């Protein structure tokens, strides 16, 4: 076997933590459960494990560094026949049952990063993981913004309540662990993909809600109190006298809630709407007013 430091890719001065980290990375990459049927990878894994068993033992590592034992832990001068320790593959029995044993490495934890659940102990199940199942869930605009619960029926016939957090976006995915195909620790996941239905009047930008609100000519000129829809019902807002199209009113805290702060706001953009058709008396009055008052709004913009 090659030099154990070379096998793990560390220097002779590497600390115990550096050696452990190097072994962990290689073990995840080379483990036979991750590379089924690969005899070449299997041998590399055995070499990596043997190298780590030597270097993770302070006494054995010191003896190796002094030249008292070889890379396999055998006493120098005994041709490898009188070694004081053996690799797991030499020890007989299941060659993969105790990889990393006594070395401070939890192989079960390493495998869980690949298969989504901890590998069983010796004699445990190595069944392939079940497939994930994706579902599409349509959610009303206000419910996506405010949060809530929706009931989902899975392909198995099981019904389950899922929680929608406030501010759920179009395309967000909720993962239900172990609710896909298969059973037990090998079951896949159910993935709920959210589709937010549009609102008739409200739109969203980040955590803020926007609304275009039409107002009449008298409301614009004289000011008024009007009701506008929000995420949680209608509220009254005050239109100031002389309001123009494009005037924006801010309703603080009426956007998407946020548990850590006050949340978003709601912005109401006013648009002056003329009656259709125009009444004759209004047309006549405006005509008379225009002759008496030379008002040109474009002058404020410097157009004339």
mmCIF file of C-alpha atoms in Angstrom:
data_model
loop_
_atom_site.group_PDB
_atom_site.id
_atom_site.type_symbol
_atom_site.label_atom_id
_atom_site.label_comp_id
_atom_site.label_asym_id
_atom_site.label_seq_id
_atom_site.Cartn_x
_atom_site.Cartn_y
_atom_site.Cartn_z
ATOM 1 C CA UNK A 1 0.000 0.000 0.000
ATOM 2 C CA UNK A 2 1.195 3.517 -0.772
ATOM 3 C CA UNK A 3 2.154 6.006 1.890
ATOM 4 C CA UNK A 4 -1.017 6.691 3.979
ATOM 5 C CA UNK A 5 -0.395 10.445 3.885
ATOM 6 C CA UNK A 6 -0.400 10.325 0.073
ATOM 7 C CA UNK A 7 -3.546 8.197 -0.002
ATOM 8 C CA UNK A 8 -5.456 10.741 2.101
ATOM 9 C CA UNK A 9 -3.871 13.670 0.273
ATOM 10 C CA UNK A 10 -2.437 15.324 3.394
ATOM 11 C CA UNK A 11 1.039 16.319 4.505
ATOM 12 C CA UNK A 12 3.023 14.596 7.232
ATOM 13 C CA UNK A 13 2.421 17.614 9.486
ATOM 14 C CA UNK A 14 -1.390 17.474 9.065
ATOM 15 C CA UNK A 15 -3.416 17.779 12.252
ATOM 16 C CA UNK A 16 -5.854 15.113 13.440
ATOM 17 C CA UNK A 17 -8.782 17.270 12.322
ATOM 18 C CA UNK A 18 -7.264 17.722 8.848
ATOM 19 C CA UNK A 19 -6.769 13.968 8.516
ATOM 20 C CA UNK A 20 -10.316 13.308 9.653
ATOM 21 C CA UNK A 21 -11.723 15.870 7.212
ATOM 22 C CA UNK A 22 -9.727 14.405 4.316
ATOM 23 C CA UNK A 23 -10.945 10.904 5.103
ATOM 24 C CA UNK A 24 -14.547 12.045 5.395
ATOM 25 C CA UNK A 25 -14.471 13.620 1.937
ATOM 26 C CA UNK A 26 -12.901 10.572 0.347
ATOM 27 C CA UNK A 27 -15.230 8.162 2.167
ATOM 28 C CA UNK A 28 -18.303 9.931 0.839
ATOM 29 C CA UNK A 29 -16.887 9.832 -2.672
ATOM 30 C CA UNK A 30 -15.564 6.258 -2.697
ATOM 31 C CA UNK A 31 -17.942 4.266 -0.492
ATOM 32 C CA UNK A 32 -19.131 1.039 -2.229
ATOM 33 C CA UNK A 33 -22.777 1.864 -1.512
ATOM 34 C CA UNK A 34 -22.342 4.978 -3.639
ATOM 35 C CA UNK A 35 -20.432 3.083 -6.358
ATOM 36 C CA UNK A 36 -22.141 -0.326 -6.637
ATOM 37 C CA UNK A 37 -20.248 -2.886 -8.703
ATOM 38 C CA UNK A 38 -17.074 -0.779 -8.999
ATOM 39 C CA UNK A 39 -14.293 -3.104 -7.826
ATOM 40 C CA UNK A 40 -11.637 -0.489 -8.538
ATOM 41 C CA UNK A 41 -13.418 2.065 -6.356
ATOM 42 C CA UNK A 42 -13.955 -0.602 -3.705
ATOM 43 C CA UNK A 43 -10.200 -1.193 -3.448
ATOM 44 C CA UNK A 44 -9.500 2.534 -3.246
ATOM 45 C CA UNK A 45 -11.990 2.781 -0.416
ATOM 46 C CA UNK A 46 -10.261 -0.049 1.439
ATOM 47 C CA UNK A 47 -6.903 1.713 1.031
ATOM 48 C CA UNK A 48 -8.334 5.038 2.223
ATOM 49 C CA UNK A 49 -9.892 3.392 5.265
ATOM 50 C CA UNK A 50 -6.712 1.502 6.147
ATOM 51 C CA UNK A 51 -4.689 4.707 5.812
ATOM 52 C CA UNK A 52 -7.079 6.555 8.092
ATOM 53 C CA UNK A 53 -7.101 3.754 10.671
ATOM 54 C CA UNK A 54 -3.333 4.072 10.867
ATOM 55 C CA UNK A 55 -3.058 7.853 10.963
ATOM 56 C CA UNK A 56 -6.046 8.408 13.272
ATOM 57 C CA UNK A 57 -4.368 6.300 15.958
ATOM 58 C CA UNK A 58 -1.791 8.563 17.624
ATOM 59 C CA UNK A 59 0.452 5.703 18.719
ATOM 60 C CA UNK A 60 0.372 3.890 15.375
ATOM 61 C CA UNK A 61 0.988 7.120 13.502
ATOM 62 C CA UNK A 62 4.025 7.894 15.661
ATOM 63 C CA UNK A 63 5.443 4.400 15.091
ATOM 64 C CA UNK A 64 4.920 4.753 11.333
ATOM 65 C CA UNK A 65 6.639 8.136 11.321
ATOM 66 C CA UNK A 66 9.614 6.585 13.173
ATOM 67 C CA UNK A 67 9.758 3.725 10.643
ATOM 68 C CA UNK A 68 8.833 1.041 13.181
ATOM 69 C CA UNK A 69 5.771 -0.142 11.194
ATOM 70 C CA UNK A 70 4.972 -0.078 7.500
ATOM 71 C CA UNK A 71 2.014 1.539 5.718
ATOM 72 C CA UNK A 72 -0.173 -1.442 6.647
ATOM 73 C CA UNK A 73 0.775 -1.288 10.306
ATOM 74 C CA UNK A 74 3.011 -4.366 10.148
ATOM 75 C CA UNK A 75 6.218 -4.501 12.161
ATOM 76 C CA UNK A 76 9.269 -3.745 10.063
ATOM 77 C CA UNK A 77 11.434 -6.802 9.444
ATOM 78 C CA UNK A 78 8.678 -9.403 9.820
ATOM 79 C CA UNK A 79 7.603 -9.430 6.171
ATOM 80 C CA UNK A 80 4.131 -8.354 7.104
ATOM 81 C CA UNK A 81 3.387 -11.659 8.862
ATOM 82 C CA UNK A 82 3.652 -10.448 12.404
ATOM 83 C CA UNK A 83 1.727 -7.225 12.179
ATOM 84 C CA UNK A 84 -0.015 -5.977 15.270
ATOM 85 C CA UNK A 85 -3.153 -4.866 13.429
ATOM 86 C CA UNK A 86 -5.094 -5.727 10.295
ATOM 87 C CA UNK A 87 -7.281 -3.805 7.892
ATOM 88 C CA UNK A 88 -11.004 -4.534 8.020
ATOM 89 C CA UNK A 89 -10.815 -6.377 4.718
ATOM 90 C CA UNK A 90 -8.147 -8.667 6.219
ATOM 91 C CA UNK A 91 -10.059 -9.250 9.431
ATOM 92 C CA UNK A 92 -12.679 -11.460 7.762
ATOM 93 C CA UNK A 93 -16.457 -11.223 7.755
ATOM 94 C CA UNK A 94 -18.311 -8.359 6.126
ATOM 95 C CA UNK A 95 -15.592 -6.097 4.647
ATOM 96 C CA UNK A 96 -17.840 -2.992 4.765
ATOM 97 C CA UNK A 97 -19.575 -3.541 8.102
ATOM 98 C CA UNK A 98 -17.191 -1.524 10.273
ATOM 99 C CA UNK A 99 -15.450 0.958 7.995
ATOM 100 C CA UNK A 100 -14.279 3.813 10.121
ATOM 101 C CA UNK A 101 -14.890 1.876 13.316
ATOM 102 C CA UNK A 102 -13.094 3.349 16.322
ATOM 103 C CA UNK A 103 -11.868 6.271 14.249
ATOM 104 C CA UNK A 104 -14.397 8.891 15.285
ATOM 105 C CA UNK A 105 -16.059 8.810 11.843
ATOM 106 C CA UNK A 106 -19.779 8.060 11.711
ATOM 107 C CA UNK A 107 -20.207 6.210 8.403
ATOM 108 C CA UNK A 108 -23.969 6.123 8.930
ATOM 109 C CA UNK A 109 -23.962 9.925 8.951
ATOM 110 C CA UNK A 110 -21.864 10.043 5.778
ATOM 111 C CA UNK A 111 -24.261 7.747 3.923
ATOM 112 C CA UNK A 112 -27.269 9.759 5.034
ATOM 113 C CA UNK A 113 -25.999 12.668 2.955
ATOM 114 C CA UNK A 114 -26.421 10.504 -0.149
ATOM 115 C CA UNK A 115 -29.576 8.558 0.569
ATOM 116 C CA UNK A 116 -31.645 11.003 2.655
ATOM 117 C CA UNK A 117 -31.794 8.663 5.647
ATOM 118 C CA UNK A 118 -29.231 6.968 7.835
ATOM 119 C CA UNK A 119 -27.872 3.660 6.560
ATOM 120 C CA UNK A 120 -28.892 0.779 8.732
ATOM 121 C CA UNK A 121 -26.379 -0.836 11.011
ATOM 122 C CA UNK A 122 -24.816 -4.156 10.139
ATOM 123 C CA UNK A 123 -27.448 -6.269 8.409
ATOM 124 C CA UNK A 124 -29.626 -3.181 7.742
ATOM 125 C CA UNK A 125 -31.560 -2.360 4.559
ATOM 126 C CA UNK A 126 -29.827 -0.990 1.492
ATOM 127 C CA UNK A 127 -32.938 -0.699 -0.673
ATOM 128 C CA UNK A 128 -32.879 2.095 -3.253
ATOM 129 C CA UNK A 129 -34.666 5.256 -2.239
ATOM 130 C CA UNK A 130 -38.208 5.675 -3.517
ATOM 131 C CA UNK A 131 -39.016 8.303 -6.144
ATOM 132 C CA UNK A 132 -40.177 11.806 -5.278
ATOM 133 C CA UNK A 133 -43.707 12.712 -6.361
ATOM 134 C CA UNK A 134 -44.549 16.266 -7.455
ATOM 135 C CA UNK A 135 -47.978 17.839 -6.958
ATOM 136 C CA UNK A 136 -49.367 21.137 -8.232
ATOM 137 C CA UNK A 137 -51.334 23.272 -5.779
ATOM 138 C CA UNK A 138 -53.291 26.372 -6.842
ATOM 139 C CA UNK A 139 -53.478 28.984 -4.085
ATOM 140 C CA UNK A 140 -55.546 32.193 -4.028
ATOM 141 C CA UNK A 141 -53.521 35.406 -4.148
ATOM 142 C CA UNK A 142 -54.538 36.616 -0.692
ATOM 143 C CA UNK A 143 -53.817 33.243 0.911
ATOM 144 C CA UNK A 144 -50.358 33.123 -0.635
ATOM 145 C CA UNK A 145 -49.651 36.602 0.725
ATOM 146 C CA UNK A 146 -51.070 36.109 4.219
ATOM 147 C CA UNK A 147 -50.245 32.417 4.688
ATOM 148 C CA UNK A 148 -52.574 29.625 5.694
ATOM 149 C CA UNK A 149 -53.218 25.898 5.468
ATOM 150 C CA UNK A 150 -54.252 23.811 2.462
ATOM 151 C CA UNK A 151 -55.253 20.161 2.386
ATOM 152 C CA UNK A 152 -53.532 17.975 -0.205
ATOM 153 C CA UNK A 153 -54.575 14.473 -1.246
ATOM 154 C CA UNK A 154 -51.581 12.282 -2.132
ATOM 155 C CA UNK A 155 -51.554 9.534 -4.753
ATOM 156 C CA UNK A 156 -51.684 7.022 -1.910
ATOM 157 C CA UNK A 157 -55.070 8.446 -0.935
ATOM 158 C CA UNK A 158 -53.667 9.987 2.225
ATOM 159 C CA UNK A 159 -54.683 13.577 2.957
ATOM 160 C CA UNK A 160 -52.289 15.941 4.629
ATOM 161 C CA UNK A 161 -52.454 19.602 5.665
ATOM 162 C CA UNK A 162 -49.589 21.783 4.450
ATOM 163 C CA UNK A 163 -48.734 25.169 5.899
ATOM 164 C CA UNK A 164 -48.198 28.076 3.525
ATOM 165 C CA UNK A 165 -45.893 30.701 5.015
ATOM 166 C CA UNK A 166 -46.813 34.390 4.518
ATOM 167 C CA UNK A 167 -45.353 35.710 1.293
ATOM 168 C CA UNK A 168 -45.474 32.420 -0.625
ATOM 169 C CA UNK A 169 -44.362 33.039 -4.212
ATOM 170 C CA UNK A 170 -45.336 31.548 -7.546
ATOM 171 C CA UNK A 171 -43.255 28.417 -8.094
ATOM 172 C CA UNK A 172 -42.305 27.922 -4.433
ATOM 173 C CA UNK A 173 -41.958 24.262 -3.447
ATOM 174 C CA UNK A 174 -42.850 22.595 -0.171
ATOM 175 C CA UNK A 175 -41.115 19.272 0.541
ATOM 176 C CA UNK A 176 -42.921 16.627 2.611
ATOM 177 C CA UNK A 177 -40.286 14.169 3.787
ATOM 178 C CA UNK A 178 -41.114 10.491 3.337
ATOM 179 C CA UNK A 179 -44.467 11.094 1.598
ATOM 180 C CA UNK A 180 -43.363 9.978 -1.867
ATOM 181 C CA UNK A 181 -43.029 6.470 -3.308
ATOM 182 C CA UNK A 182 -41.631 3.651 -1.206
ATOM 183 C CA UNK A 183 -41.910 3.072 2.513
ATOM 184 C CA UNK A 184 -40.049 3.596 5.747
ATOM 185 C CA UNK A 185 -36.644 5.244 5.681
ATOM 186 C CA UNK A 186 -36.374 4.560 1.947
ATOM 187 C CA UNK A 187 -39.505 6.502 0.971
ATOM 188 C CA UNK A 188 -39.155 9.429 -1.402
ATOM 189 C CA UNK A 189 -40.601 12.874 -0.766
ATOM 190 C CA UNK A 190 -43.757 14.643 -1.883
ATOM 191 C CA UNK A 191 -42.971 17.991 -3.476
ATOM 192 C CA UNK A 192 -45.802 20.544 -3.534
ATOM 193 C CA UNK A 193 -45.296 23.166 -6.245
ATOM 194 C CA UNK A 194 -47.269 26.347 -5.588
ATOM 195 C CA UNK A 195 -49.121 28.274 -8.295
ATOM 196 C CA UNK A 196 -50.520 31.599 -7.114
ATOM 197 C CA UNK A 197 -53.804 32.643 -8.712
ATOM 198 C CA UNK A 198 -53.945 36.301 -9.827
ATOM 199 C CA UNK A 199 -56.112 38.798 -7.960
ATOM 200 C CA UNK A 200 -58.741 40.841 -9.765
ATOM 201 C CA UNK A 201 -57.316 44.152 -8.476
ATOM 202 C CA UNK A 202 -54.205 43.645 -6.350
ATOM 203 C CA UNK A 203 -50.639 43.012 -7.483
ATOM 204 C CA UNK A 204 -47.485 42.295 -5.541
ATOM 205 C CA UNK A 205 -43.914 43.565 -5.597
ATOM 206 C CA UNK A 206 -41.672 41.989 -2.973
ATOM 207 C CA UNK A 207 -43.583 42.451 0.303
ATOM 208 C CA UNK A 208 -45.640 45.418 -0.900
ATOM 209 C CA UNK A 209 -49.134 45.347 -2.401
ATOM 210 C CA UNK A 210 -50.191 47.706 -5.200
ATOM 211 C CA UNK A 211 -53.644 48.842 -6.321
ATOM 212 C CA UNK A 212 -54.826 51.156 -9.097
ATOM 213 C CA UNK A 213 -57.898 52.942 -7.734
ATOM 214 C CA UNK A 214 -60.233 54.951 -10.030
ATOM 215 C CA UNK A 215 -61.795 58.117 -8.620
ATOM 216 C CA UNK A 216 -64.421 60.430 -10.031
ATOM 217 C CA UNK A 217 -63.905 64.061 -11.011
ATOM 218 C CA UNK A 218 -65.786 65.409 -7.950
ATOM 219 C CA UNK A 219 -63.760 63.115 -5.650
ATOM 220 C CA UNK A 220 -60.552 64.376 -7.212
ATOM 221 C CA UNK A 221 -61.529 68.054 -7.019
ATOM 222 C CA UNK A 222 -63.282 68.111 -3.661
ATOM 223 C CA UNK A 223 -61.592 65.229 -1.853
ATOM 224 C CA UNK A 224 -63.441 62.195 -0.510
ATOM 225 C CA UNK A 225 -63.309 59.030 1.545
ATOM 226 C CA UNK A 226 -63.411 55.891 -0.601
ATOM 227 C CA UNK A 227 -63.242 52.174 0.163
ATOM 228 C CA UNK A 228 -60.481 50.098 -1.391
ATOM 229 C CA UNK A 229 -59.832 46.319 -1.234
ATOM 230 C CA UNK A 230 -56.830 45.031 0.755
ATOM 231 C CA UNK A 231 -55.502 41.577 1.587
ATOM 232 C CA UNK A 232 -57.768 41.302 4.619
ATOM 233 C CA UNK A 233 -60.911 43.204 3.574
ATOM 234 C CA UNK A 234 -61.913 46.693 2.496
ATOM 235 C CA UNK A 235 -60.691 49.825 4.260
ATOM 236 C CA UNK A 236 -61.520 53.511 3.885
ATOM 237 C CA UNK A 237 -58.844 55.858 2.547
ATOM 238 C CA UNK A 238 -58.925 59.624 2.250
ATOM 239 C CA UNK A 239 -58.536 61.211 -1.177
ATOM 240 C CA UNK A 240 -57.033 64.682 -0.740
ATOM 241 C CA UNK A 241 -58.594 67.705 -2.446
ATOM 242 C CA UNK A 242 -57.155 68.350 -5.866
ATOM 243 C CA UNK A 243 -55.862 64.805 -6.291
ATOM 244 C CA UNK A 244 -54.460 64.039 -9.734
ATOM 245 C CA UNK A 245 -54.050 60.812 -11.650
ATOM 246 C CA UNK A 246 -50.825 59.257 -10.399
ATOM 247 C CA UNK A 247 -51.240 60.415 -6.791
ATOM 248 C CA UNK A 248 -50.125 57.535 -4.551
ATOM 249 C CA UNK A 249 -51.517 56.870 -1.087
ATOM 250 C CA UNK A 250 -49.551 54.674 1.304
ATOM 251 C CA UNK A 251 -51.287 52.302 3.709
ATOM 252 C CA UNK A 252 -48.612 51.347 6.225
ATOM 253 C CA UNK A 253 -48.513 47.713 7.306
ATOM 254 C CA UNK A 254 -51.150 46.604 4.796
ATOM 255 C CA UNK A 255 -48.709 44.575 2.719
ATOM 256 C CA UNK A 256 -47.396 41.077 3.320
ATOM 257 C CA UNK A 257 -46.833 40.366 7.038
ATOM 258 C CA UNK A 258 -43.380 39.585 8.349
ATOM 259 C CA UNK A 259 -42.921 37.968 11.725
ATOM 260 C CA UNK A 260 -39.622 39.783 12.314
ATOM 261 C CA UNK A 261 -40.851 43.279 11.448
ATOM 262 C CA UNK A 262 -43.933 45.273 10.530
ATOM 263 C CA UNK A 263 -44.049 43.739 7.066
ATOM 264 C CA UNK A 264 -44.794 45.406 3.755
ATOM 265 C CA UNK A 265 -47.076 48.317 2.886
ATOM 266 C CA UNK A 266 -49.869 48.881 0.407
ATOM 267 C CA UNK A 267 -49.723 51.603 -2.239
ATOM 268 C CA UNK A 268 -52.905 52.966 -3.802
ATOM 269 C CA UNK A 269 -52.400 54.818 -7.077
ATOM 270 C CA UNK A 270 -55.265 57.153 -7.969
ATOM 271 C CA UNK A 271 -56.595 57.571 -11.498
ATOM 272 C CA UNK A 272 -59.177 60.222 -12.311
ATOM 273 C CA UNK A 273 -61.915 58.699 -14.453
ATOM 274 C CA UNK A 274 -64.267 60.869 -16.511
ATOM 275 C CA UNK A 275 -67.893 59.773 -16.871
ATOM 276 C CA UNK A 276 -68.717 57.960 -20.109
ATOM 277 C CA UNK A 277 -70.483 59.398 -21.955
ATOM 278 C CA UNK A 278 -69.666 62.948 -20.851
ATOM 279 C CA UNK A 279 -72.799 64.743 -19.604
ATOM 280 C CA UNK A 280 -73.747 67.855 -21.558
ATOM 281 C CA UNK A 281 -73.842 70.167 -18.556
ATOM 282 C CA UNK A 282 -70.338 69.159 -17.516
ATOM 283 C CA UNK A 283 -69.029 69.766 -21.017
ATOM 284 C CA UNK A 284 -70.657 73.209 -21.132
ATOM 285 C CA UNK A 285 -69.337 74.155 -17.697
ATOM 286 C CA UNK A 286 -65.773 73.078 -18.516
ATOM 287 C CA UNK A 287 -65.928 75.017 -21.763
ATOM 288 C CA UNK A 288 -66.905 78.209 -19.960
ATOM 289 C CA UNK A 289 -64.293 77.609 -17.258
ATOM 290 C CA UNK A 290 -61.587 77.078 -19.871
ATOM 291 C CA UNK A 291 -62.333 80.394 -21.587
ATOM 292 C CA UNK A 292 -61.972 82.264 -18.294
ATOM 293 C CA UNK A 293 -58.890 80.379 -17.013
ATOM 294 C CA UNK A 294 -55.878 79.869 -19.243
ATOM 295 C CA UNK A 295 -54.564 76.782 -17.451
ATOM 296 C CA UNK A 296 -51.813 74.790 -19.163
ATOM 297 C CA UNK A 297 -50.422 71.913 -16.998
ATOM 298 C CA UNK A 298 -47.579 71.312 -19.466
ATOM 299 C CA UNK A 299 -45.962 74.636 -18.542
ATOM 300 C CA UNK A 300 -44.994 73.150 -15.165
ATOM 301 C CA UNK A 301 -42.937 70.605 -17.048
ATOM 302 C CA UNK A 302 -41.267 73.242 -19.198
ATOM 303 C CA UNK A 303 -42.771 71.924 -22.404
ATOM 304 C CA UNK A 304 -43.917 75.362 -23.539
#
